[in-house]
CSV table of C-alpha atoms in Angstrom, one decimal:
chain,number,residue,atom,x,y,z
A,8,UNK,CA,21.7,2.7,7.3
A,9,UNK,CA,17.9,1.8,6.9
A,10,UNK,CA,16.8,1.7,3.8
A,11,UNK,CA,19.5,4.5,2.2
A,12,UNK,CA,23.0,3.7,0.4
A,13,UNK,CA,26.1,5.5,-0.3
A,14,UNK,CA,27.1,5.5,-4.0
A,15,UNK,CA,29.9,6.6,-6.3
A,16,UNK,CA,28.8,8.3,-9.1
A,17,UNK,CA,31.2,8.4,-12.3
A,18,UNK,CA,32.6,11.7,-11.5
A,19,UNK,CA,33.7,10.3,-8.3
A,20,UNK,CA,31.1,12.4,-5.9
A,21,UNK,CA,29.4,10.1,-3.4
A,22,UNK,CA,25.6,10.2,-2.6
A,23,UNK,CA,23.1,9.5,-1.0
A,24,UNK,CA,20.0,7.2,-2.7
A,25,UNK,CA,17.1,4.9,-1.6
A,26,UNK,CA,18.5,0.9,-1.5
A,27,UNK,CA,16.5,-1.1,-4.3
A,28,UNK,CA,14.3,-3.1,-1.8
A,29,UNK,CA,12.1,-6.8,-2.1
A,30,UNK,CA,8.5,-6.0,-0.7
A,31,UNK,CA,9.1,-7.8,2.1
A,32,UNK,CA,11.7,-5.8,3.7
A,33,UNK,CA,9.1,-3.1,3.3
A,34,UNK,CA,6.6,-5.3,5.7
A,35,UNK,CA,9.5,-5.7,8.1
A,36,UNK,CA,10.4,-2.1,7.9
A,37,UNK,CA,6.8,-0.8,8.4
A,38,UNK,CA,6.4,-3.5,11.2
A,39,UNK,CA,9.7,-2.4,12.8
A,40,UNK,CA,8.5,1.3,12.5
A,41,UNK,CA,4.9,0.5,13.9
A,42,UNK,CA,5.9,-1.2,17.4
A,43,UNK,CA,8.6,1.1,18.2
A,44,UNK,CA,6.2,4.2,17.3
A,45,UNK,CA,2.8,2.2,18.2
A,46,UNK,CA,1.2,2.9,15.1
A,47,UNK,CA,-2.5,1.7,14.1
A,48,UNK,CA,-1.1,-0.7,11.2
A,49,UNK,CA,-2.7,-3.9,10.1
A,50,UNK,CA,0.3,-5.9,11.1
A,51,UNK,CA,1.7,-9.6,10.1
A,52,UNK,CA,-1.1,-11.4,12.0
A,53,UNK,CA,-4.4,-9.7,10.3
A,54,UNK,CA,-2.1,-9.1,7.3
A,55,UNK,CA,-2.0,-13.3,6.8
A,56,UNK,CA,-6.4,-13.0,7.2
A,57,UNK,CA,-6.4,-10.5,4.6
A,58,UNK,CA,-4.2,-12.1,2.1
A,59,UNK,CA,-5.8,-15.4,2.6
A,60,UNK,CA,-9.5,-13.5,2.0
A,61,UNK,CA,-7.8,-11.9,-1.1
A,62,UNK,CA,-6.6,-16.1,-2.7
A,63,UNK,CA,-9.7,-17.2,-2.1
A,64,UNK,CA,-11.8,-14.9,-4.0
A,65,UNK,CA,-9.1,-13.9,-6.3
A,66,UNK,CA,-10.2,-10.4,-7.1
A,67,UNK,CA,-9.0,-8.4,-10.0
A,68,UNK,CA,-9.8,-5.2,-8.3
A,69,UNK,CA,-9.1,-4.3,-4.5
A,70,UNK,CA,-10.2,-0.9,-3.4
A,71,UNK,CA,-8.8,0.4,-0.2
A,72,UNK,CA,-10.3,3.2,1.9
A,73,UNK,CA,-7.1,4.7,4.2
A,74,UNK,CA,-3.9,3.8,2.3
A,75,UNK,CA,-1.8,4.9,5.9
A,76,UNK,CA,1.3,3.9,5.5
A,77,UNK,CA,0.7,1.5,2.5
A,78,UNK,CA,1.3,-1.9,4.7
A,79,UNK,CA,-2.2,-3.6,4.1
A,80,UNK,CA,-2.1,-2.8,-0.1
A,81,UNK,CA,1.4,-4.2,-0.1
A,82,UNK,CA,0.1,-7.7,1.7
A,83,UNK,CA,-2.7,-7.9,-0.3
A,84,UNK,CA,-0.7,-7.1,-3.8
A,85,UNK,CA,1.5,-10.1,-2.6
A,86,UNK,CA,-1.1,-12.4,-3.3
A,87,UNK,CA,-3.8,-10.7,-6.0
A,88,UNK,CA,-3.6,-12.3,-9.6
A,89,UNK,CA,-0.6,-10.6,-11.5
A,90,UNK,CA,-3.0,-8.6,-13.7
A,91,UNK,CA,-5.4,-7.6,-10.8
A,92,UNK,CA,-4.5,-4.3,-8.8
A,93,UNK,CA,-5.0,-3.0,-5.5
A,94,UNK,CA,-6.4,0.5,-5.6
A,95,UNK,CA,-5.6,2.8,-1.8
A,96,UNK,CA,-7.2,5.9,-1.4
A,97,UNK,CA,-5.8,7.7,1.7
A,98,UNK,CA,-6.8,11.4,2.7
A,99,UNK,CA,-4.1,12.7,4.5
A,100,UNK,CA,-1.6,13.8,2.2
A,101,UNK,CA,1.3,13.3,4.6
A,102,UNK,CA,0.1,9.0,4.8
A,103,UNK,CA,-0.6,9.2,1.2
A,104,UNK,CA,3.1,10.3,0.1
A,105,UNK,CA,4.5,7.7,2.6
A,106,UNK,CA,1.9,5.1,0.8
A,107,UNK,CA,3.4,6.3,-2.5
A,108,UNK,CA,7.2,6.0,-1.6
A,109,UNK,CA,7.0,2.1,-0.2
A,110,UNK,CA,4.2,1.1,-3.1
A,111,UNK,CA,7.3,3.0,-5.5
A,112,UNK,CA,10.2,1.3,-3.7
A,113,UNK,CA,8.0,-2.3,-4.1
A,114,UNK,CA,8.4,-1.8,-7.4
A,115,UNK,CA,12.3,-2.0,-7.2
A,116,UNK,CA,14.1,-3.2,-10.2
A,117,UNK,CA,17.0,-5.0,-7.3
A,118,UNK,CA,14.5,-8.0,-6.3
A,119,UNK,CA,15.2,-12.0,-6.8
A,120,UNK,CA,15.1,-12.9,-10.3
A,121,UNK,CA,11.5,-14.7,-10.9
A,122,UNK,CA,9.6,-12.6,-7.9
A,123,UNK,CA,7.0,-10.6,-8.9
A,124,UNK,CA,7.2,-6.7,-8.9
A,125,UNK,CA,4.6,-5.9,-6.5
A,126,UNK,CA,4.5,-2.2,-6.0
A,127,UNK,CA,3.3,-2.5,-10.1
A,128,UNK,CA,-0.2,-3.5,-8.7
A,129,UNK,CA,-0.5,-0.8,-6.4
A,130,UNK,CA,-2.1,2.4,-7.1
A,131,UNK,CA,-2.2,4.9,-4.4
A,132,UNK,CA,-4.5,8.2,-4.5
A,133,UNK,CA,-5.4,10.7,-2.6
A,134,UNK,CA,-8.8,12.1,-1.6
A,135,UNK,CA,-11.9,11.4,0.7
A,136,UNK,CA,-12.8,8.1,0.0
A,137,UNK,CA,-16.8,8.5,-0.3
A,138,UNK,CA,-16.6,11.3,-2.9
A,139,UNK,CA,-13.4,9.2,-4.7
A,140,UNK,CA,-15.8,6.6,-4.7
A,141,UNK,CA,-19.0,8.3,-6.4
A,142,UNK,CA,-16.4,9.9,-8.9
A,143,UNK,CA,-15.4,6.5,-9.7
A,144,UNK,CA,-18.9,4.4,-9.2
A,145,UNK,CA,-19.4,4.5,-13.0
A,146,UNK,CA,-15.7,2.8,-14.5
A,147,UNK,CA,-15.2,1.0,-11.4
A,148,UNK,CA,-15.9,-2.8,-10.9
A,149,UNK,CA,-14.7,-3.4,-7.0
A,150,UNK,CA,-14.5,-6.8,-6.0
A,151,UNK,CA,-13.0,-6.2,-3.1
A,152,UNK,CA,-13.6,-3.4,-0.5
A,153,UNK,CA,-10.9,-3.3,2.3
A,154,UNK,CA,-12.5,-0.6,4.9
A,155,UNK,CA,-9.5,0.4,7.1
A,156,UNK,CA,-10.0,4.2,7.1
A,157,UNK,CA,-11.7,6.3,10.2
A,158,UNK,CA,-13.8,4.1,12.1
A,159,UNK,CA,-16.2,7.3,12.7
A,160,UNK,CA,-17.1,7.4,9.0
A,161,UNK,CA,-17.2,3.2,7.9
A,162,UNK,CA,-21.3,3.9,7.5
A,163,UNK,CA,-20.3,6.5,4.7
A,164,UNK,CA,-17.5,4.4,3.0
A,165,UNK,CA,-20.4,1.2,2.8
A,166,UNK,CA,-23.1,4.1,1.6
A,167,UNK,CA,-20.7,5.0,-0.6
A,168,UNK,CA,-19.7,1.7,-2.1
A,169,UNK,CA,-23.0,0.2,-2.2
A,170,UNK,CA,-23.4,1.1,-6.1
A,171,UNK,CA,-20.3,-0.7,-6.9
């Protein structure tokens, strides 16, 4: 059921593991999860702006601020150049785990031969974004800031990023 598989290991025990998983059941699954549970998620439509911001200007470097449940870094890892990555910072530990685990599962050895390994251009951190992103101002060439964090504090997150 879901994203979970019984298996029967040599010894002849069964248990329980995650199901090796393509990227895009991920979306669907997040997608599923966000209408029935009305969650503030990017979603297909502004997910299909956002990946066709991210093939026109090709960045190597996407930077994130508010990873949530990692729906927005997976569409946009869809699409960057193979060698660029997409960088989520998220401060709520709880949103940043869950970030981790799909971005993880993305990167699934069970996908269609030929299809890229997305979750490999996904790095998820945790922290505050503004004092992530002075730690980071001096090694860090953004070329593309996705602002999807708390609305209260988007003022800070530009301040913040204005160096880079």
């Amino acid at each position: 059921r879901g994203d979970r598989e019984q298996v029967q290991t040599p010894s002849g025990a069964v248990k329980e593991r995650l199901k090796e998983v393509d990227d895009e059941w991920i979306l669907k699954r997040l997608e599923r999860w966000g209408r029935q549970d009305m969650l503030p998620m990017v979603g297909p439509k502004k997910g299909a702006i956002l990946q066709q911001l991210v093939l026109e200007k090709q960045p190597q470097v996407v930077y994130e601020i508010g990873a949530f449940l990692g729906y927005s870094a997976i569409t946009m890892a869809q699409v960057v150049p193979e060698t660029a990555k997409v960088i989520t910072v998220e401060k709520d530990w709880k949103f940043m785990l869950a970030a981790k685990r799909f971005a993880w599962q993305a990167r699934g050895e069970g996908r269609i031969p030929g299809k890229p390994r997305i979750g490999d251009r996904i790095e998820v951190r945790w922290g505050e974004a503004c004092e992530t992103l002075r730690k980071e101002a001096p090694d860090l060439r953004i070329d593309l800031l996705f602002i999807d964090g708390s609305s209260k504090e988007y003022l800070q997150y530009l301040k913040a990023a204005e160096p880079l």
